[in-house]
Amino acid sequence: MFKKISFVTALLLASLLSAKPVVIASIAPVGYLAKAVGGDKIEVQSLAKGDVHSYEPKPNDMKAVAKASLFIAAGLEFEEAWIPRFKASAKNLVVVQSDAKIAKLKEEHAGHADHDEEHGEHKAKDDKHAGHSGHSAKDKHADHEAKDKHSEHAKHDEKHEAHEEHDEEHEAHADPHVWLNPVLAITMARNISDALIAMDKANKDFYLKNFQKLMNDLLAFDESAKNELAGLKNRKFVVYHPAWGYFAEHYDLEQISIERNGKEPKIDEMASTVKMIKDENIKVIFADPNRSQKSAQVLASQTGAKVELLDPLGYNLLENLKIAVRAIKDANSPK
């Protein structure tokens, strides 16, 4: 009897000792980065699927978090509300911000053609190195103020002040889609690697080796993507949801969004978008499979463009970026 109990106890201890740390990623592409670095040393689960802006954890999600050692956040809005509850349900849970050390763009509203014409284009031309992605509202107006010889005119002052107020209104709405820029994805992977090493120092070399491979794969893709997109004359592409701002900035493209500040476009906005699509000879409207495609289909029917899907939340980030490059290149190449 004693031997039988000892054997069962030994099995339980062996099972506990061999159990892999559970790592929870807030979204699938971050889970991909975690798995690429952590390999078979960790168990990775991703939470939000579909429209992450309206995500709320299900009971199974809460159970998974309760067993987790590490939660990898990505700077998403739902995390602010739920991370404190996750930590309350898992006392030893460590939270790492995979987007740490990355300067954020504002949620895309400057991508609309009418906004750009009124306030000037504010595009970063060089983000070869991770982390640089924009300026504050005051910085955005610095050049404009220096060049304007007639700033004393009341009309200009009113427009300028209104634009500053508009920027301040949206200051809190940072664009979270940093993983869609491969160089910024490397920064995210480095942050994840650091967190895994802090949690499991015994496997430091394993995590570093995997990180190096992932970094090399993303850099190789980046060089290839730059070459593929370099010759495009029309560098604009139309999307329903403005998830591709970091991607567009990195490859010197211009994202134009149908959705306006997280809302369906109004009738007059749809009319101006129809005109822009026709004027720019846009052949493809990219819809988000996680969101309504109704507006994209309406625009397609009115312009002769076709609707294609680009998923900003696809699990296999590297393959997803390759798909985006091919799709945008094909959409903007002469037929």
Coordinates of C-alpha atoms in Angstrom, one line a residue:
M1 CA 0.0 0.0 0.0
F2 CA 2.8 2.4 1.0
K3 CA 4.7 1.6 -2.3
K4 CA 1.5 2.3 -4.3
I5 CA 1.0 5.7 -2.6
S6 CA 4.6 6.6 -3.1
F7 CA 4.4 5.7 -6.8
V8 CA 1.3 7.9 -7.3
T9 CA 3.0 10.7 -5.4
A10 CA 6.1 10.4 -7.6
L11 CA 3.9 10.6 -10.7
L12 CA 2.2 13.7 -9.5
L13 CA 5.5 15.4 -8.6
A14 CA 7.0 14.4 -12.0
S15 CA 3.9 15.8 -13.7
L16 CA 4.2 19.1 -11.8
L17 CA 7.9 19.4 -12.5
S18 CA 7.5 18.7 -16.2
A19 CA 4.5 21.1 -16.7
K20 CA 5.3 23.9 -19.1
P21 CA 4.7 27.5 -18.0
V22 CA 1.4 28.8 -19.4
V23 CA 1.8 32.1 -21.3
I24 CA -1.3 34.1 -22.2
A25 CA -1.1 36.5 -25.1
S26 CA -3.8 39.2 -25.5
I27 CA -4.1 38.6 -29.3
A28 CA -3.0 35.9 -31.8
P29 CA -0.1 37.6 -33.5
V30 CA 1.5 38.3 -30.2
G31 CA 0.9 34.7 -29.3
Y32 CA 2.8 33.9 -32.5
L33 CA 5.8 36.0 -31.4
A34 CA 5.7 34.3 -27.9
K35 CA 5.6 30.8 -29.4
A36 CA 8.4 31.6 -31.9
V37 CA 10.6 32.7 -29.0
G38 CA 9.4 30.2 -26.3
G39 CA 9.2 27.1 -28.5
D40 CA 8.4 23.9 -26.7
K41 CA 9.4 25.3 -23.4
I42 CA 6.1 27.1 -22.9
E43 CA 2.4 26.7 -23.6
V44 CA 0.9 29.7 -25.3
Q45 CA -2.8 30.6 -25.5
S46 CA -4.2 33.7 -27.1
L47 CA -7.3 35.5 -25.9
A48 CA -9.1 38.1 -28.1
K49 CA -10.3 36.9 -31.5
G50 CA -12.5 38.8 -33.9
D51 CA -13.2 42.4 -33.0
V52 CA -10.7 43.1 -30.2
H53 CA -12.3 46.5 -29.5
S54 CA -15.4 44.8 -28.1
Y55 CA -13.6 41.8 -26.5
E56 CA -14.7 40.6 -23.1
P57 CA -13.1 37.4 -21.6
K58 CA -15.2 34.2 -21.5
P59 CA -15.2 31.9 -18.5
N60 CA -12.7 29.6 -20.2
D61 CA -10.4 32.6 -20.8
M62 CA -10.5 33.5 -17.1
K63 CA -9.7 29.9 -16.2
A64 CA -6.7 29.9 -18.6
V65 CA -5.4 33.2 -17.1
A66 CA -5.8 31.8 -13.6
K67 CA -3.3 29.1 -14.5
A68 CA -0.8 31.4 -16.3
S69 CA 2.6 32.5 -15.2
L70 CA 2.9 35.3 -17.8
F71 CA 0.5 37.6 -19.6
I72 CA 1.7 39.4 -22.7
A73 CA -0.1 42.6 -23.3
A74 CA 0.0 44.6 -26.6
G75 CA -1.3 48.0 -25.6
L76 CA -4.9 47.3 -26.5
E77 CA -7.8 49.2 -25.0
F78 CA -9.5 46.1 -23.4
E79 CA -6.3 45.3 -21.5
E80 CA -6.7 48.4 -19.3
A81 CA -10.0 47.2 -18.0
W82 CA -9.1 43.5 -17.7
I83 CA -5.5 43.2 -16.6
P84 CA -6.2 44.3 -13.0
R85 CA -8.9 41.5 -12.9
F86 CA -6.5 39.0 -14.4
K87 CA -3.9 39.8 -11.7
A88 CA -6.6 39.5 -9.0
S89 CA -7.5 36.0 -10.3
A90 CA -3.8 34.9 -10.6
K91 CA -1.8 36.3 -7.7
N92 CA 1.6 35.3 -9.2
L93 CA 0.8 36.5 -12.8
V94 CA 3.5 38.6 -14.3
V95 CA 2.4 41.1 -17.0
V96 CA 4.7 42.3 -19.7
Q97 CA 4.0 45.0 -22.2
S98 CA 5.3 43.7 -25.5
D99 CA 4.8 47.2 -27.0
A100 CA 7.2 48.8 -24.4
K101 CA 9.7 51.3 -25.9
I102 CA 7.6 51.8 -29.1
A103 CA 6.4 55.3 -29.8
K104 CA 2.7 55.1 -30.9
L105 CA 0.9 56.7 -33.8
K106 CA -2.5 58.2 -33.2
E107 CA -5.5 56.0 -34.2
E108 CA -5.8 56.6 -37.9
H109 CA -7.8 59.7 -38.7
A110 CA -5.1 61.5 -40.6
G111 CA -5.2 58.9 -43.3
H112 CA -8.3 60.4 -44.9
A113 CA -7.7 62.4 -48.0
D114 CA -9.7 65.4 -46.9
H115 CA -7.9 65.6 -43.6
D116 CA -4.5 65.4 -45.2
E117 CA -5.4 68.1 -47.7
E118 CA -6.5 70.5 -45.0
H119 CA -3.8 70.0 -42.5
G120 CA -0.8 68.7 -44.6
E121 CA 0.7 65.3 -44.6
H122 CA 2.7 64.2 -41.6
K123 CA 4.5 61.1 -42.7
A124 CA 7.7 59.7 -41.2
K125 CA 10.0 58.9 -44.1
D126 CA 12.6 56.9 -42.1
D127 CA 11.6 54.2 -39.6
K128 CA 14.4 51.9 -40.4
H129 CA 15.0 51.6 -36.7
A130 CA 12.4 50.4 -34.3
G131 CA 10.6 52.8 -32.0
H132 CA 10.3 56.1 -34.0
S133 CA 6.8 56.7 -35.2
G134 CA 5.5 60.2 -34.8
H135 CA 5.4 63.5 -32.9
S136 CA 3.1 65.2 -30.5
A137 CA 0.3 67.5 -31.6
K138 CA 2.6 70.6 -31.0
D139 CA 5.4 69.1 -33.0
K140 CA 3.1 68.4 -35.9
H141 CA 2.4 72.1 -36.2
A142 CA 6.0 73.4 -35.7
D143 CA 7.0 73.5 -39.4
H144 CA 3.6 74.9 -40.3
E145 CA 4.0 77.8 -37.9
A146 CA 7.5 78.5 -38.9
K147 CA 6.7 78.8 -42.6
D148 CA 3.4 80.7 -42.2
K149 CA 4.2 84.4 -42.7
H150 CA 0.6 85.4 -42.0
S151 CA -0.2 83.7 -38.7
E152 CA -1.7 86.9 -37.4
H153 CA -4.8 86.4 -39.5
A154 CA -7.7 85.4 -37.4
K155 CA -8.9 82.8 -39.9
H156 CA -5.7 80.9 -39.8
D157 CA -5.5 81.0 -36.0
E158 CA -9.1 79.6 -35.7
K159 CA -8.3 76.8 -38.1
H160 CA -5.0 76.0 -36.3
E161 CA -6.6 76.1 -32.8
A162 CA -9.4 73.9 -34.0
H163 CA -6.9 71.3 -35.4
E164 CA -5.0 71.4 -32.1
E165 CA -8.2 70.7 -30.1
H166 CA -9.0 67.9 -32.5
D167 CA -5.6 66.4 -31.9
E168 CA -5.9 66.7 -28.2
E169 CA -9.3 65.1 -28.3
H170 CA -7.7 62.0 -29.9
E171 CA -4.5 62.0 -27.9
A172 CA -5.5 59.0 -25.8
H173 CA -6.5 57.0 -28.9
A174 CA -3.1 55.5 -29.8
D175 CA -3.0 53.1 -32.7
P176 CA -2.1 49.7 -31.1
H177 CA -1.4 47.8 -34.3
V178 CA 2.4 48.0 -34.0
W179 CA 3.0 44.3 -34.8
L180 CA 2.1 45.0 -38.5
N181 CA 5.5 46.8 -38.9
P182 CA 8.1 44.0 -38.9
V183 CA 10.8 46.1 -37.3
L184 CA 8.5 47.0 -34.4
A185 CA 7.5 43.3 -34.2
I186 CA 11.2 42.6 -33.5
T187 CA 11.0 45.0 -30.5
M188 CA 8.0 43.2 -29.3
A189 CA 9.7 39.9 -29.6
R190 CA 12.7 41.2 -27.7
N191 CA 10.5 42.3 -24.9
I192 CA 8.8 38.9 -24.8
S193 CA 12.3 37.2 -24.8
D194 CA 13.4 39.3 -21.9
A195 CA 10.2 38.4 -20.0
L196 CA 10.7 34.7 -20.7
I197 CA 14.3 34.8 -19.6
A198 CA 13.3 36.6 -16.3
M199 CA 10.7 33.9 -15.7
D200 CA 13.0 30.9 -16.7
K201 CA 16.7 31.8 -16.5
A202 CA 17.7 28.1 -17.0
N203 CA 16.6 28.3 -20.6
K204 CA 18.1 31.7 -21.4
D205 CA 20.2 30.5 -24.3
F206 CA 17.3 28.7 -25.9
Y207 CA 15.1 31.8 -25.8
L208 CA 17.9 34.0 -27.2
K209 CA 18.6 31.6 -30.0
N210 CA 14.9 31.5 -31.0
F211 CA 14.7 35.3 -30.8
Q212 CA 17.7 35.7 -33.1
K213 CA 16.1 33.4 -35.7
L214 CA 12.8 35.2 -35.5
M215 CA 14.6 38.6 -35.9
N216 CA 16.5 37.3 -38.9
D217 CA 13.3 36.0 -40.5
L218 CA 11.5 39.4 -40.0
L219 CA 14.5 41.4 -41.3
A220 CA 14.8 39.1 -44.3
F221 CA 11.1 39.6 -45.0
D222 CA 11.5 43.4 -44.5
E223 CA 14.2 43.7 -47.2
S224 CA 12.1 41.6 -49.6
A225 CA 9.0 43.7 -48.9
K226 CA 10.8 47.0 -49.5
N227 CA 12.1 45.7 -52.9
E228 CA 8.6 44.4 -53.9
L229 CA 6.9 47.7 -53.0
A230 CA 9.6 50.1 -54.2
G231 CA 8.4 50.4 -57.7
L232 CA 4.8 51.2 -57.0
K233 CA 3.7 54.6 -58.5
N234 CA 0.3 54.6 -56.8
R235 CA 1.1 54.1 -53.1
K236 CA -2.4 54.6 -51.7
F237 CA -4.6 51.7 -50.5
V238 CA -8.1 51.8 -49.1
V239 CA -9.1 49.8 -46.0
Y240 CA -12.2 49.6 -44.0
H241 CA -10.6 49.7 -40.5
P242 CA -7.3 51.7 -40.2
A243 CA -5.2 48.9 -38.8
W244 CA -2.3 49.2 -41.3
G245 CA -0.9 52.6 -40.3
Y246 CA 2.5 51.3 -39.0
F247 CA 2.8 49.1 -42.1
A248 CA 2.0 51.9 -44.4
E249 CA 4.4 54.3 -42.7
H250 CA 7.2 51.8 -42.8
Y251 CA 6.9 51.1 -46.5
D252 CA 6.1 54.7 -47.5
L253 CA 2.5 53.9 -48.4
E254 CA -0.7 55.8 -47.7
Q255 CA -3.6 54.1 -45.9
I256 CA -7.0 55.6 -46.5
S257 CA -9.7 54.4 -44.1
I258 CA -13.4 54.0 -44.7
E259 CA -14.2 53.9 -41.0
R260 CA -14.0 57.3 -39.3
N261 CA -12.8 57.4 -35.7
G262 CA -14.1 53.9 -35.1
K263 CA -17.5 54.6 -36.6
E264 CA -19.3 53.8 -39.9
P265 CA -18.8 56.7 -42.4
K266 CA -21.7 59.2 -42.8
I267 CA -23.4 59.7 -46.2
D268 CA -21.3 62.7 -47.2
E269 CA -18.1 60.9 -46.1
M270 CA -19.1 57.9 -48.2
A271 CA -19.7 60.2 -51.2
S272 CA -16.2 61.8 -50.8
T273 CA -14.6 58.4 -50.5
V274 CA -16.4 57.2 -53.7
K275 CA -15.0 60.3 -55.5
M276 CA -11.5 59.6 -54.2
I277 CA -11.6 56.0 -55.2
K278 CA -12.6 56.9 -58.7
D279 CA -10.2 59.8 -59.0
E280 CA -7.3 57.7 -57.7
N281 CA -8.3 54.7 -59.8
I282 CA -8.3 52.4 -56.8
K283 CA -9.1 48.9 -57.8
V284 CA -9.3 47.1 -54.5
I285 CA -10.9 47.9 -51.1
F286 CA -9.4 45.9 -48.3
A287 CA -11.9 44.7 -45.6
D288 CA -11.2 43.3 -42.2
P289 CA -12.6 39.8 -41.8
N290 CA -13.1 40.6 -38.1
R291 CA -15.5 43.5 -38.8
S292 CA -18.5 44.4 -40.9
Q293 CA -17.8 44.4 -44.6
K294 CA -21.0 46.2 -45.5
S295 CA -19.5 49.7 -46.2
A296 CA -16.7 48.1 -48.2
Q297 CA -19.2 46.2 -50.4
V298 CA -21.3 49.4 -50.9
L299 CA -18.2 51.3 -52.0
A300 CA -17.2 48.5 -54.3
S301 CA -20.6 48.5 -56.0
Q302 CA -20.5 52.2 -56.5
T303 CA -16.9 52.4 -57.8
G304 CA -16.3 49.1 -59.6
A305 CA -13.5 48.2 -57.2
K306 CA -13.4 44.7 -55.7
V307 CA -13.3 43.7 -52.0
E308 CA -10.4 41.6 -50.6
L309 CA -9.7 40.6 -47.1
L310 CA -6.6 41.6 -45.0
D311 CA -6.5 40.3 -41.5
P312 CA -4.5 42.4 -39.0
L313 CA -5.1 39.7 -36.3
G314 CA -4.0 36.6 -38.2
Y315 CA -1.9 34.2 -36.0
N316 CA 1.0 33.6 -38.3
L317 CA 2.3 37.2 -38.4
L318 CA 5.2 36.6 -40.8
E319 CA 2.9 34.9 -43.4
N320 CA 0.2 37.5 -42.8
L321 CA 2.7 40.3 -43.6
K322 CA 3.7 38.5 -46.8
I323 CA 0.1 38.2 -47.8
A324 CA -0.4 42.0 -47.2
V325 CA 2.6 42.9 -49.3
R326 CA 1.5 40.7 -52.2
A327 CA -2.1 42.0 -52.0
I328 CA -1.2 45.7 -51.9
K329 CA 1.4 45.3 -54.7
D330 CA -1.1 43.5 -56.9
A331 CA -3.8 46.0 -56.2
N332 CA -1.6 48.9 -57.1
S333 CA 0.2 47.4 -60.1
P334 CA -0.9 48.3 -63.7
K335 CA -3.0 45.5 -65.2

